[in-house]
Amino acid sequence: EDQVTQSPEALRLQEGESSSLNCSYTVSGLRGLFWYRQDPGKGPEFLFTLYSAGEEKEKERLKATLTKKESFLHITAPKPEDSATYLCAVQGGDYKLSFGAGTTVTVRA
Amino acid sequence: DSGVTQTPKHLITATGQRVTLRCSPRSGDLSVYWYQQSLDQGLQFLIQYYNGEERAKGNILERFSAQQFPDLHSELNLSSLELGDSALYFCASSPRPISGNTGELFFGEGSRLTVL
């Protein structure tokens, strides 16, 4: 069974304090790794897809990277509006998406 | 706004009861997915439909069932409810089966079910 583990569970940052979130995975035949953002009381919102080790994607202050066993979501100079729960998901050989429990990021002004 | 509509937003009911959650996918999307999110379990995949047919099943209990109608809206039926069924239930949609998709799902805002 595919497994996704995210760390840390929670991250408190000062505005401008860069940091990274980790997503480690075990999957049979990785077809893709996905990052989503979820605001309180809302559904997850798609951010990135990564397909192969070494791939990187960027969007504003967020940068996602992928290795053979884990993915990192780097937040550079975060702002309070970056506060959210960030979810990692993997798609394995059976095409199902398996989500991690998420990292809740709080950015203080 | 993702374009996915879920009703009701909140639902409070008693153990042993039955409820139906409704989802309207984005215009043009043929795939509908149902997920359960609870505090201790994260997002758990329940079931997927594509153009009216069941395509994949996750850890969906036998007390739960779903279907996708010809107009592509979907309903998730939860019966013989237990306290542990209290959770957020999300519907998501995508244009194609996930096997032909980038994995980008569009989620609704969820239906919060509380079982007392």
Coordinates of C-alpha atoms in Angstrom, one line a residue, chain A:
Chain A
E1 CA 0.0 0.0 0.0
D2 CA 1.2 3.5 -0.9
Q3 CA 2.3 5.6 2.1
V4 CA 3.0 9.3 2.4
T5 CA 4.5 10.8 5.5
Q6 CA 4.8 14.6 5.9
S7 CA 6.9 16.4 8.4
P8 CA 6.8 18.5 10.5
E9 CA 3.1 18.3 11.5
A10 CA 3.1 22.0 12.2
L11 CA 5.5 24.9 11.4
R12 CA 5.4 28.4 12.8
L13 CA 7.4 31.0 10.9
Q14 CA 8.1 34.7 11.1
E15 CA 7.3 36.7 8.0
G16 CA 10.4 36.4 5.8
E17 CA 11.8 33.3 7.5
S18 CA 12.3 30.7 4.8
S19 CA 11.8 27.0 5.5
S20 CA 11.1 23.6 4.0
L21 CA 8.4 21.0 4.3
N22 CA 9.2 17.3 3.8
C23 CA 7.1 14.6 2.1
S24 CA 8.6 11.1 2.1
Y25 CA 6.8 8.4 0.2
T26 CA 6.6 4.7 -0.5
V27 CA 4.8 3.8 -3.7
S28 CA 4.8 1.1 -6.2
G29 CA 5.5 2.7 -9.6
L30 CA 5.4 6.5 -8.9
R31 CA 3.3 8.1 -11.6
G32 CA 3.3 11.6 -10.0
L33 CA 3.7 13.5 -6.8
F34 CA 1.4 16.4 -6.1
W35 CA 1.3 19.3 -3.7
Y36 CA -2.0 20.9 -2.6
R37 CA -2.8 23.8 -0.3
Q38 CA -5.8 23.7 2.0
D39 CA -7.1 26.7 3.8
P40 CA -9.3 26.2 6.9
G41 CA -12.9 25.2 6.0
K42 CA -12.0 24.9 2.3
G43 CA -11.2 22.1 -0.1
P44 CA -7.6 21.4 -1.1
E45 CA -6.3 23.5 -4.0
F46 CA -3.8 22.1 -6.5
L47 CA -0.3 23.6 -6.5
F48 CA 2.2 21.4 -8.4
T49 CA 2.8 18.1 -10.1
L50 CA 6.3 16.4 -10.1
Y51 CA 6.9 13.4 -12.3
S52 CA 10.6 12.4 -11.9
A53 CA 13.5 12.7 -9.6
G54 CA 15.4 16.0 -10.1
E55 CA 12.3 17.9 -11.3
E56 CA 11.5 21.3 -9.8
K57 CA 8.5 23.5 -10.0
E58 CA 8.0 27.1 -8.8
K59 CA 5.1 29.3 -8.0
E60 CA 5.6 32.6 -6.4
R61 CA 7.3 31.9 -3.0
L62 CA 6.9 28.2 -3.3
K63 CA 9.3 25.7 -4.9
A64 CA 8.8 22.0 -5.0
T65 CA 11.5 19.4 -5.6
L66 CA 11.5 15.7 -6.0
T67 CA 14.0 12.9 -5.2
K68 CA 13.5 9.2 -5.5
K69 CA 12.2 8.9 -1.9
E70 CA 11.0 12.4 -0.9
S71 CA 9.8 15.8 -2.0
F72 CA 10.4 19.1 -0.4
L73 CA 8.3 22.2 -0.5
H74 CA 10.4 25.3 0.1
I75 CA 8.8 28.5 1.2
T76 CA 11.0 31.5 0.5
A77 CA 10.4 34.7 2.5
P78 CA 6.9 33.7 3.5
K79 CA 4.0 36.1 4.1
P80 CA 1.0 35.7 6.4
E81 CA -1.1 34.8 3.4
D82 CA 1.0 31.6 2.9
S83 CA -0.5 30.3 6.2
A84 CA -2.3 27.1 5.3
T85 CA -2.0 23.3 5.5
Y86 CA 0.1 21.9 2.7
L87 CA -0.8 18.4 1.5
C88 CA 1.4 16.0 -0.4
A89 CA -0.1 13.2 -2.5
V90 CA 1.3 10.4 -4.6
Q91 CA -0.2 8.5 -7.6
G92 CA 1.0 5.0 -7.9
G93 CA 0.7 2.2 -10.4
D94 CA -3.0 1.8 -9.6
Y95 CA -3.6 5.5 -10.4
K96 CA -5.1 6.2 -7.0
L97 CA -4.0 9.4 -5.2
S98 CA -2.8 8.8 -1.6
F99 CA -2.5 11.9 0.6
G100 CA -0.3 12.6 3.5
A101 CA -1.7 14.1 6.7
G102 CA -0.3 17.6 5.9
T103 CA 1.9 20.2 7.4
T104 CA 0.1 23.2 8.9
V105 CA 2.1 26.4 8.3
T106 CA 1.5 29.5 10.3
V107 CA 3.3 32.7 9.3
R108 CA 3.3 35.6 11.7
A109 CA 3.7 39.2 10.6

